[in-house]
Coordinates of C-alpha atoms and ligand atoms in Angstrom, one line a residue:
X1 CA 49.6 -55.6 -143.0
X2 CA 49.5 -54.0 -139.6
X3 CA 48.1 -50.4 -138.8
X4 CA 48.3 -49.6 -134.9
X5 CA 46.6 -47.0 -133.4
X6 CA 48.0 -44.9 -130.3
X7 CA 45.3 -42.5 -128.9
X8 CA 44.8 -40.4 -125.9
X9 CA 41.8 -41.6 -123.9
X10 CA 41.5 -38.4 -121.7
X11 CA 42.3 -35.2 -122.2
X12 CA 45.7 -35.1 -123.6
X13 CA 49.2 -35.8 -121.9
X14 CA 48.5 -39.7 -121.2
X15 CA 51.8 -40.9 -121.8
X16 CA 51.4 -41.5 -125.5
X17 CA 55.0 -40.5 -126.2
X18 CA 56.0 -43.0 -123.9
X19 CA 53.5 -45.9 -125.2
X20 CA 54.6 -45.1 -128.7
X21 CA 58.1 -45.3 -127.8
X22 CA 57.4 -48.9 -126.3
X23 CA 55.3 -49.9 -129.2
X24 CA 57.7 -48.6 -131.8
X25 CA 60.3 -51.3 -131.4
X26 CA 58.5 -53.3 -134.0
X27 CA 57.2 -50.8 -136.5
X28 CA 58.3 -49.2 -139.6
X29 CA 56.4 -46.1 -140.0
X30 CA 54.8 -43.6 -137.5
X31 CA 52.4 -41.0 -138.5
X32 CA 50.9 -38.3 -137.1
X33 CA 47.7 -37.7 -138.2
X34 CA 46.1 -34.6 -136.3
X35 CA 47.1 -31.5 -134.4
X36 CA 50.5 -29.4 -134.6
X37 CA 53.1 -28.3 -132.2
X38 CA 50.2 -27.8 -129.4
X39 CA 50.9 -31.3 -128.8
X40 CA 53.9 -32.4 -126.1
X41 CA 55.0 -36.0 -126.2
X42 CA 57.7 -36.9 -123.6
X43 CA 60.0 -39.9 -124.3
X44 CA 62.8 -40.6 -121.6
X45 CA 65.4 -42.7 -123.3
X46 CA 68.8 -43.5 -120.9
X47 CA 67.8 -40.6 -118.6
X48 CA 67.6 -38.0 -121.5
X49 CA 64.0 -36.5 -121.7
X50 CA 63.0 -35.8 -125.2
X51 CA 60.0 -33.5 -126.1
X52 CA 58.4 -33.7 -129.3
X53 CA 55.9 -31.5 -130.8
X54 CA 55.1 -31.7 -134.6
X55 CA 57.1 -34.9 -134.8
X56 CA 55.8 -38.1 -134.1
X57 CA 57.5 -40.0 -131.0
X58 CA 58.4 -42.9 -133.1
X59 CA 61.1 -40.9 -135.2
X60 CA 63.4 -41.5 -131.8
X61 CA 63.5 -45.2 -132.9
X62 CA 66.1 -46.0 -135.6
X63 CA 65.0 -46.9 -138.8
X64 CA 61.5 -45.6 -138.3
X65 CA 60.1 -43.6 -141.2
X66 CA 58.2 -40.6 -139.7
X67 CA 55.1 -39.2 -141.5
X68 CA 53.1 -35.9 -141.3
X69 CA 49.7 -36.7 -142.5
X70 CA 47.1 -34.4 -144.3
X71 CA 45.1 -33.9 -141.0
X72 CA 48.1 -32.1 -139.2
X73 CA 48.9 -28.5 -139.3
X74 CA 52.6 -27.4 -139.7
X75 CA 54.2 -24.2 -138.2
X76 CA 57.4 -24.7 -140.4
X77 CA 59.8 -22.7 -138.3
X78 CA 58.8 -24.9 -135.3
X79 CA 59.2 -28.1 -137.2
X80 CA 62.8 -27.3 -138.2
X81 CA 63.6 -26.2 -134.9
X82 CA 62.4 -29.5 -133.6
X83 CA 64.4 -31.5 -136.1
X84 CA 67.3 -29.6 -135.6
X85 CA 67.3 -30.4 -131.9
X86 CA 67.1 -34.0 -132.4
X87 CA 70.1 -34.2 -134.7
X88 CA 72.5 -35.8 -131.8
X89 CA 69.5 -38.4 -131.4
X90 CA 70.6 -39.6 -135.0
X91 CA 67.5 -37.9 -136.5
X92 CA 67.8 -36.1 -140.1
X93 CA 65.8 -34.5 -142.6
X94 CA 65.4 -37.8 -144.8
X95 CA 63.5 -39.6 -141.7
X96 CA 60.6 -37.3 -142.5
X97 CA 57.7 -37.2 -145.1
X98 CA 55.2 -34.6 -145.2
X99 CA 51.7 -34.9 -147.0
X100 CA 51.3 -32.7 -149.9
X101 CA 47.4 -32.1 -148.2
X102 CA 48.9 -30.8 -144.8
X103 CA 48.1 -27.4 -143.9
X104 CA 50.5 -24.7 -143.3
X105 CA 50.4 -23.0 -140.1
X106 CA 51.3 -19.3 -140.4
X107 CA 52.4 -16.0 -138.5
X108 CA 48.7 -14.7 -138.7
X109 CA 47.3 -17.9 -137.4
X110 CA 49.5 -17.4 -134.4
X111 CA 48.6 -13.9 -134.0
X112 CA 44.9 -14.6 -134.2
X113 CA 45.2 -17.4 -131.9
X114 CA 46.4 -15.1 -129.1
X115 CA 44.0 -12.2 -130.1
X116 CA 41.1 -14.2 -130.0
X117 CA 41.7 -15.7 -126.5
X118 CA 42.6 -12.4 -125.0
X119 CA 39.3 -10.9 -126.3
X120 CA 37.5 -13.9 -124.7
X121 CA 38.8 -12.9 -121.3
X122 CA 37.3 -15.0 -118.7
X123 CA 35.7 -17.3 -121.2
X124 CA 38.6 -18.1 -123.2
X125 CA 39.5 -21.6 -124.2
X126 CA 42.9 -21.6 -122.5
X127 CA 44.7 -22.7 -125.7
X128 CA 48.4 -23.4 -126.2
X129 CA 48.6 -20.1 -128.2
X130 CA 50.2 -21.9 -131.3
X131 CA 47.9 -21.0 -133.9
X132 CA 46.0 -24.4 -134.0
X133 CA 42.2 -23.1 -134.1
X134 CA 42.9 -20.3 -136.8
X135 CA 45.0 -22.8 -138.7
X136 CA 41.9 -25.3 -139.1
X137 CA 39.5 -22.6 -139.3
X138 CA 41.4 -21.5 -142.6
X139 CA 41.2 -25.3 -143.8
X140 CA 37.7 -25.5 -143.1
X141 CA 36.8 -22.0 -144.8
X142 CA 39.0 -23.1 -147.8
X143 CA 41.5 -20.4 -147.2
X144 CA 44.1 -22.6 -145.9
X145 CA 47.6 -23.1 -147.7
X146 CA 48.7 -26.8 -148.2
X147 CA 52.1 -28.0 -147.9
X148 CA 51.7 -28.5 -151.9
X149 CA 51.4 -24.7 -152.3
X150 CA 54.8 -24.4 -151.0
X151 CA 56.3 -25.9 -154.4
X152 CA 54.8 -22.7 -156.3
X153 CA 56.2 -19.3 -155.3
X154 CA 53.5 -17.6 -157.3
X155 CA 50.9 -20.2 -156.4
X156 CA 52.0 -19.7 -153.0
X157 CA 52.1 -15.9 -152.8
X158 CA 48.5 -15.6 -154.3
X159 CA 46.9 -18.1 -151.9
X160 CA 48.7 -16.4 -148.8
X161 CA 46.9 -13.0 -150.3
X162 CA 43.6 -14.1 -150.6
X163 CA 43.9 -15.8 -146.9
X164 CA 45.4 -12.5 -145.8
X165 CA 42.4 -10.3 -147.5
X166 CA 40.1 -12.4 -144.8
X167 CA 42.5 -12.5 -141.9
X168 CA 43.7 -9.0 -142.0
X169 CA 40.3 -7.7 -141.7
X170 CA 39.9 -9.9 -138.3
X171 CA 43.5 -8.7 -137.1
X172 CA 42.8 -5.0 -137.7
X173 CA 39.1 -4.3 -137.4
X174 CA 38.0 -7.0 -134.8
X175 CA 41.3 -7.3 -132.7
X176 CA 43.0 -3.8 -133.2
X177 CA 46.5 -5.4 -134.2
X178 CA 48.4 -4.5 -137.3
X179 CA 47.8 -6.0 -140.7
X180 CA 50.5 -8.4 -142.2
X181 CA 51.9 -8.6 -145.8
X182 CA 52.5 -11.6 -148.0
X183 CA 56.2 -10.9 -147.9
X184 CA 56.1 -10.9 -143.9
X185 CA 54.4 -14.4 -143.7
X186 CA 56.9 -15.7 -146.4
X187 CA 59.8 -14.3 -144.7
X188 CA 59.1 -16.4 -141.4
X189 CA 59.6 -19.4 -143.1
X190 CA 61.9 -18.7 -146.1
X191 CA 65.0 -20.1 -144.6
X192 CA 63.4 -23.5 -144.6
X193 CA 61.8 -23.5 -147.9
X194 CA 64.3 -25.6 -149.7
X195 CA 64.6 -27.8 -147.1
X196 CA 61.1 -28.8 -146.8
X197 CA 60.3 -29.1 -150.4
X198 CA 61.7 -32.7 -150.6
X199 CA 60.0 -34.1 -147.8
X200 CA 56.4 -33.5 -149.7
X201 CA 55.0 -36.6 -151.0
X202 CA 51.7 -38.4 -151.5
X203 CA 51.3 -40.0 -148.1
X204 CA 48.2 -42.1 -148.9
X205 CA 50.3 -43.7 -151.8
X206 CA 53.2 -44.4 -149.4
X207 CA 51.3 -45.7 -146.8
X208 CA 48.9 -47.7 -149.0
X209 CA 52.2 -49.1 -150.5
X210 CA 54.2 -49.9 -147.2
X211 CA 50.9 -51.7 -145.9
X212 CA 50.6 -53.8 -148.8
X213 CA 54.1 -54.9 -148.5
X214 CA 53.7 -56.0 -145.2
X215 CA 55.1 -52.9 -143.0
X216 CA 53.8 -52.1 -140.0
X217 CA 52.6 -48.5 -139.4
X218 CA 51.9 -46.8 -136.0
X219 CA 49.6 -43.8 -136.0
X220 CA 50.4 -41.5 -133.1
X221 CA 47.7 -39.3 -132.1
X222 CA 48.1 -35.9 -130.7
X223 CA 45.6 -34.9 -127.6
X224 CA 42.8 -37.1 -126.3
X225 CA 39.6 -38.1 -127.1
X226 CA 37.9 -35.6 -124.7
X227 CA 39.3 -32.9 -126.6
X228 CA 38.3 -34.1 -130.0
X229 CA 36.6 -31.2 -131.8
X230 CA 33.5 -33.5 -132.5
X231 CA 33.1 -35.6 -129.3
X232 CA 35.1 -33.8 -126.6
X233 CA 33.9 -31.0 -124.2
X234 CA 33.2 -28.5 -126.8
X235 CA 34.0 -25.8 -127.0
X236 CA 36.8 -26.4 -124.5
X237 CA 38.7 -28.8 -127.0
X238 CA 41.3 -28.6 -129.8
X239 CA 40.4 -28.0 -133.4
X240 CA 40.9 -31.4 -135.1
X241 CA 39.8 -35.3 -134.5
X242 CA 41.8 -37.0 -131.9
X243 CA 39.9 -40.2 -131.9
X244 CA 40.5 -43.3 -134.2
X245 CA 38.1 -42.2 -136.7
X246 CA 40.3 -39.2 -137.4
X247 CA 42.9 -41.9 -138.8
X248 CA 41.2 -42.4 -141.8
X249 CA 40.5 -38.5 -142.6
X250 CA 44.0 -37.4 -141.2
X251 CA 46.2 -39.9 -142.9
X252 CA 44.2 -41.1 -145.9
X253 CA 44.2 -44.6 -145.4
X254 CA 41.2 -47.1 -145.2
X255 CA 39.8 -47.3 -141.7
X256 CA 39.7 -51.2 -142.2
X257 CA 43.7 -51.0 -142.3
X258 CA 43.8 -50.5 -138.4
X259 CA 44.2 -53.9 -136.6
X260 CA 45.1 -52.5 -133.0
X261 CA 43.6 -49.6 -131.3
X262 CA 45.5 -48.9 -128.3
X263 CA 44.1 -46.1 -125.5
X264 CA 46.3 -44.5 -123.4
X265 CA 45.1 -43.3 -120.0
X266 CA 46.4 -42.2 -116.9
X267 CA 45.4 -44.1 -113.7
X268 CA 44.0 -40.7 -112.6
X269 CA 43.0 -37.6 -114.7
X270 CA 44.6 -34.4 -115.7
X271 CA 43.5 -31.4 -118.0
X272 CA 45.1 -28.3 -119.0
X273 CA 43.0 -25.4 -120.0
X274 CA 39.7 -24.4 -119.3
X275 CA 36.4 -26.6 -119.1
X276 CA 34.4 -29.0 -117.2
X277 CA 36.3 -31.7 -115.1
X278 CA 34.0 -33.5 -112.5
X279 CA 36.6 -35.2 -110.7
X280 CA 38.9 -32.4 -110.3
X281 CA 40.7 -32.1 -107.2
X282 CA 41.3 -28.4 -106.5
X283 CA 42.7 -29.0 -103.0
X284 CA 45.7 -30.9 -101.2
X285 CA 44.8 -34.2 -102.9
X286 CA 45.1 -32.5 -106.4
X287 CA 48.2 -30.8 -105.3
X288 CA 49.9 -34.2 -104.3
X289 CA 48.9 -35.6 -107.6
X290 CA 50.5 -32.9 -109.4
X291 CA 53.8 -33.0 -107.4
X292 CA 54.1 -36.6 -107.3
X293 CA 53.1 -37.0 -111.0
X294 CA 55.2 -33.7 -112.3
X295 CA 52.0 -32.8 -113.9
X296 CA 53.2 -29.7 -115.7
X297 CA 52.7 -28.9 -119.6
X298 CA 55.4 -30.0 -121.9
X299 CA 54.3 -27.4 -124.3
X300 CA 53.0 -24.5 -122.3
X301 CA 54.7 -25.0 -119.1
X302 CA 51.2 -25.0 -117.4
X303 CA 50.5 -27.0 -114.2
X304 CA 47.8 -29.6 -115.2
X305 CA 44.8 -29.6 -113.2
X306 CA 44.7 -33.0 -111.5
X307 CA 41.8 -35.4 -110.4
X308 CA 40.4 -38.7 -109.9
X309 CA 39.9 -41.7 -112.5
X310 CA 36.5 -41.1 -114.2
X311 CA 35.2 -44.5 -115.5
X312 CA 32.1 -42.5 -117.0
X313 CA 34.4 -40.5 -119.4
X314 CA 36.4 -43.7 -119.8
X315 CA 33.6 -45.7 -121.0
X316 CA 32.6 -42.7 -123.3
X317 CA 36.2 -42.5 -124.9
X318 CA 36.3 -46.3 -125.5
X319 CA 32.7 -46.1 -127.1
X320 CA 33.9 -43.5 -129.9
X321 CA 37.4 -45.1 -130.1
X322 CA 36.8 -48.9 -130.0
X323 CA 40.0 -49.5 -128.2
X324 CA 41.5 -53.3 -128.6
X325 CA 43.4 -52.4 -125.4
X326 CA 44.8 -49.8 -122.7
X327 CA 48.1 -48.8 -121.6
X328 CA 47.4 -47.7 -118.0
X329 CA 50.2 -45.1 -117.3
X330 CA 51.3 -43.6 -114.1
X331 CA 50.1 -46.1 -111.8
X332 CA 53.3 -45.3 -109.6
X333 CA 52.0 -41.8 -109.0
X334 CA 49.2 -43.3 -106.9
X335 CA 51.6 -45.0 -104.5
X336 CA 51.1 -43.8 -100.9
X337 CA 47.1 -43.0 -100.6
X338 CA 45.2 -45.0 -98.1
X339 CA 42.2 -45.1 -100.3
X340 CA 41.9 -44.2 -104.1
X341 CA 38.7 -43.2 -105.3
X342 CA 37.2 -43.9 -108.8
X343 CA 34.1 -42.2 -110.3
X344 CA 32.0 -45.0 -111.5
X345 CA 28.9 -42.8 -112.4
X346 CA 27.4 -39.2 -112.1
X347 CA 24.7 -37.9 -110.0
X348 CA 22.4 -35.2 -111.9
X349 CA 19.3 -33.6 -110.2
X350 CA 18.8 -36.7 -107.9
X351 CA 19.5 -38.9 -110.8
X352 CA 22.5 -41.6 -111.1
X353 CA 23.8 -42.2 -114.7
X354 CA 26.6 -44.2 -115.8
X355 CA 26.6 -42.1 -119.0
X356 CA 27.8 -38.6 -120.2
X357 CA 25.1 -35.9 -119.7
X358 CA 23.9 -34.4 -123.0
X359 CA 24.9 -30.9 -122.4
X360 CA 28.2 -29.2 -121.3
X361 CA 26.4 -27.3 -118.7
X362 CA 25.2 -30.7 -117.1
X363 CA 28.6 -32.2 -117.2
X364 CA 29.7 -29.0 -115.2
X365 CA 27.1 -29.7 -112.7
X366 CA 27.3 -33.5 -112.1
X367 CA 28.7 -34.6 -108.7
X368 CA 30.9 -37.9 -109.1
X369 CA 29.7 -41.1 -107.5
X370 CA 33.0 -42.8 -106.3
X371 CA 33.7 -46.4 -105.4
X372 CA 36.8 -46.4 -102.9
X373 CA 39.7 -48.9 -103.7
X374 CA 42.4 -49.8 -101.2
X375 CA 45.8 -48.1 -101.9
X376 CA 49.2 -49.7 -101.6
X377 CA 52.4 -48.1 -99.9
X378 CA 55.1 -50.5 -101.6
X379 CA 57.3 -48.8 -104.3
X380 CA 56.2 -50.3 -107.7
X381 CA 58.7 -48.5 -110.1
X382 CA 60.6 -51.7 -110.3
X383 CA 57.8 -53.9 -111.3
X384 CA 58.4 -55.5 -114.4
X385 CA 55.4 -58.2 -114.6
X386 CA 51.8 -58.2 -113.3
X387 CA 52.8 -60.5 -110.3
X388 CA 55.4 -58.2 -109.1
X389 CA 52.6 -55.7 -108.1
X390 CA 51.1 -55.3 -104.7
X391 CA 47.5 -56.9 -104.5
X392 CA 45.9 -53.8 -104.2
X393 CA 47.6 -52.2 -107.3
X394 CA 46.4 -55.5 -109.3
X395 CA 43.0 -54.9 -107.9
X396 CA 43.0 -51.2 -109.0
X397 CA 43.8 -52.2 -112.5
X398 CA 41.7 -55.0 -112.8
X399 CA 38.6 -52.6 -111.4
X400 CA 39.5 -50.3 -114.2
X401 CA 39.3 -53.0 -116.5
X402 CA 36.0 -54.1 -115.1
X403 CA 34.3 -50.6 -115.1
X404 CA 35.7 -49.7 -118.7
X405 CA 35.4 -53.2 -120.3
X406 CA 38.8 -52.8 -121.9
X407 CA 41.9 -54.9 -121.2
X408 CA 45.0 -53.4 -120.0
X409 CA 47.8 -54.5 -121.9
X410 CA 50.9 -52.8 -120.5
X411 CA 51.1 -50.6 -117.2
X412 CA 53.3 -47.4 -116.8
X413 CA 55.3 -47.5 -113.4
X414 CA 57.8 -44.6 -113.7
X415 CA 58.6 -42.2 -116.9
X416 CA 61.7 -43.9 -118.3
X417 CA 61.6 -46.3 -121.3
X418 CA 62.0 -49.5 -119.1
X419 CA 59.5 -48.4 -116.5
X420 CA 56.6 -50.7 -117.7
X421 CA 54.7 -53.7 -116.5
X422 CA 53.7 -56.0 -119.7
X423 CA 50.4 -57.4 -118.6
X424 CA 49.6 -59.3 -121.9
Ligands
GDP501 P1 51.9 -37.2 -124.1 O1 51.2 -35.7 -124.5 O2 50.6 -38.1 -124.1 O3 52.7 -38.0 -124.7 O4 52.0 -37.1 -122.5 P2 53.0 -35.9 -121.8 O5 54.5 -36.5 -122.2 O6 52.6 -34.8 -122.2 O7 53.0 -36.3 -120.0 C1 53.1 -37.5 -119.7 C2 53.9 -36.9 -118.5 O8 54.2 -38.5 -117.8 C3 55.5 -37.3 -119.3 O9 56.1 -36.1 -118.3 C4 56.0 -38.6 -119.3 O10 57.4 -38.7 -119.0 C5 55.3 -39.0 -117.8 N1 55.1 -40.4 -117.6 C6 54.8 -41.3 -118.8 N2 54.3 -42.6 -118.3 C7 54.6 -42.6 -117.0 C8 54.6 -43.4 -115.9 O11 54.1 -44.4 -115.9 N3 54.8 -43.0 -114.6 C9 55.3 -41.8 -114.3 N4 55.7 -41.2 -113.2 N5 55.5 -40.8 -115.5 C10 55.2 -41.2 -116.8
IMO502 P1 49.3 -33.8 -126.1 O1 49.4 -34.2 -127.5 C1 46.9 -31.4 -123.3 C2 44.3 -28.4 -125.0 C3 44.6 -26.8 -124.6 C4 43.4 -26.1 -124.6 C5 42.7 -26.9 -125.8 C6 42.7 -25.9 -127.2 O2 50.5 -33.6 -125.5 O3 48.5 -34.8 -125.5 P2 45.0 -25.8 -128.6 O4 46.0 -25.0 -128.7 O5 44.9 -27.1 -129.3 O6 43.7 -24.9 -129.6 O7 44.2 -25.6 -127.2 O8 43.5 -28.2 -125.9 N1 45.5 -29.0 -125.6 C7 46.0 -29.9 -124.7 N2 46.0 -30.4 -123.7 N3 47.6 -32.2 -124.1 C8 47.9 -31.7 -125.3 O9 48.6 -32.3 -126.4 C9 46.9 -30.7 -125.9 N4 46.9 -29.9 -126.8 C10 45.7 -29.1 -126.7 O10 45.3 -27.0 -123.2 O11 42.5 -26.6 -123.4
MG503 MG1 51.4 -33.7 -123.8

């Protein structure tokens, strides 16, 4: 029995796609347990770029069975668009299983996401506009449509009607948008209904049997710990649990099935959307990192905010996730700087602390305390062993291990599949 978790340790876009691809060569199943097509995971194979949103990245590895768990929300049209785009990569419908308990993200969720963000004005979250928040809100208010509901036409219509009785009120009376009909909602995904039905299965049973047979199951998170609905920088978060504990509730397996918990973190830090970011570099340094790291969102095309590595946030992320090891990505992007600052503590109202402040207002007000590490000038993109790295790069990695108390097992030195230094 082997369960491996691959989780974002920061604000998303850490390189989970590449990390999953790297670990997928020895797995049988890959499971998406949270989020929807707000995610954008990149895998680069033979110079071809694949952008995965609703599908877990592991689906690109031959023979791997992909699973979407109950904790995810599914935009059916987006799902089949993505599946069809992967045809040339050898991916077909038979490679995907969907939990009967996964929630369906519909037309009204997308309209509500956009209307709500618009009405918030300058206080908006900066969501991806994919309908994620409203879909999870319906799930929690018990108005959601589950994948199993797609199996009965009459049942599906009744459920959508109940959800619309409430959501049309929001659309029309609160946001001044047109109301929707049940038929409109069904028409959007009707062309795919017969295709999705055979994929709907009992995922907890499937995974329990797989683990009992000694298969390896990789759980690939969407987003990162700092976007977690409970432990992230609320309200500037996504609407699901992105951390290791989310695997139990998002896939339906006991938490003790997870043997390895891999945190994926960039050697610096980025964020898309609004919210506090203590080490943000809204200046030439941030611009340089953005350009060198090609920091543009895979899902929305927005530029990512860039800043220095933050060990306070990293320790917090490790505390709630319990990482067994870390994959540190994009170390190559830091090549060329004379000195590289790492935030080791926060100063707030004259006091220095190594922990997260209690409130978001305080996180917004903290002043980072930096330790300066020496940079390196050598090209590291061809490095494949830890010994190949220049001394200063090795020291940078060791320093991060020391301040986070997590071992680095692999280091990303470029976007391609082979651009990786396996440390241990
Ligand atoms: P994810 O959402 O966590 O899967 O990450 P994204 O795909 O949204 O963003 C990570 C970006 O960094 C992608 O463009 C990757 O191709 C790229 N990437 C991943 N690892 C590395 C690395 O080690 N070096 C460089 N230069 N790029 C990387
Ligand atoms: P991956 O899986 C980075 C951010 C949005 C916004 C907030 C809420 O590629 O790491 P939502 O649409 O989820 O309601 O938006 O969360 N966000 C992400 N940021 N990477 C992601 O996914 C994200 N998914 C959502 O920018 O700030
Ligand atoms: Mg991403």
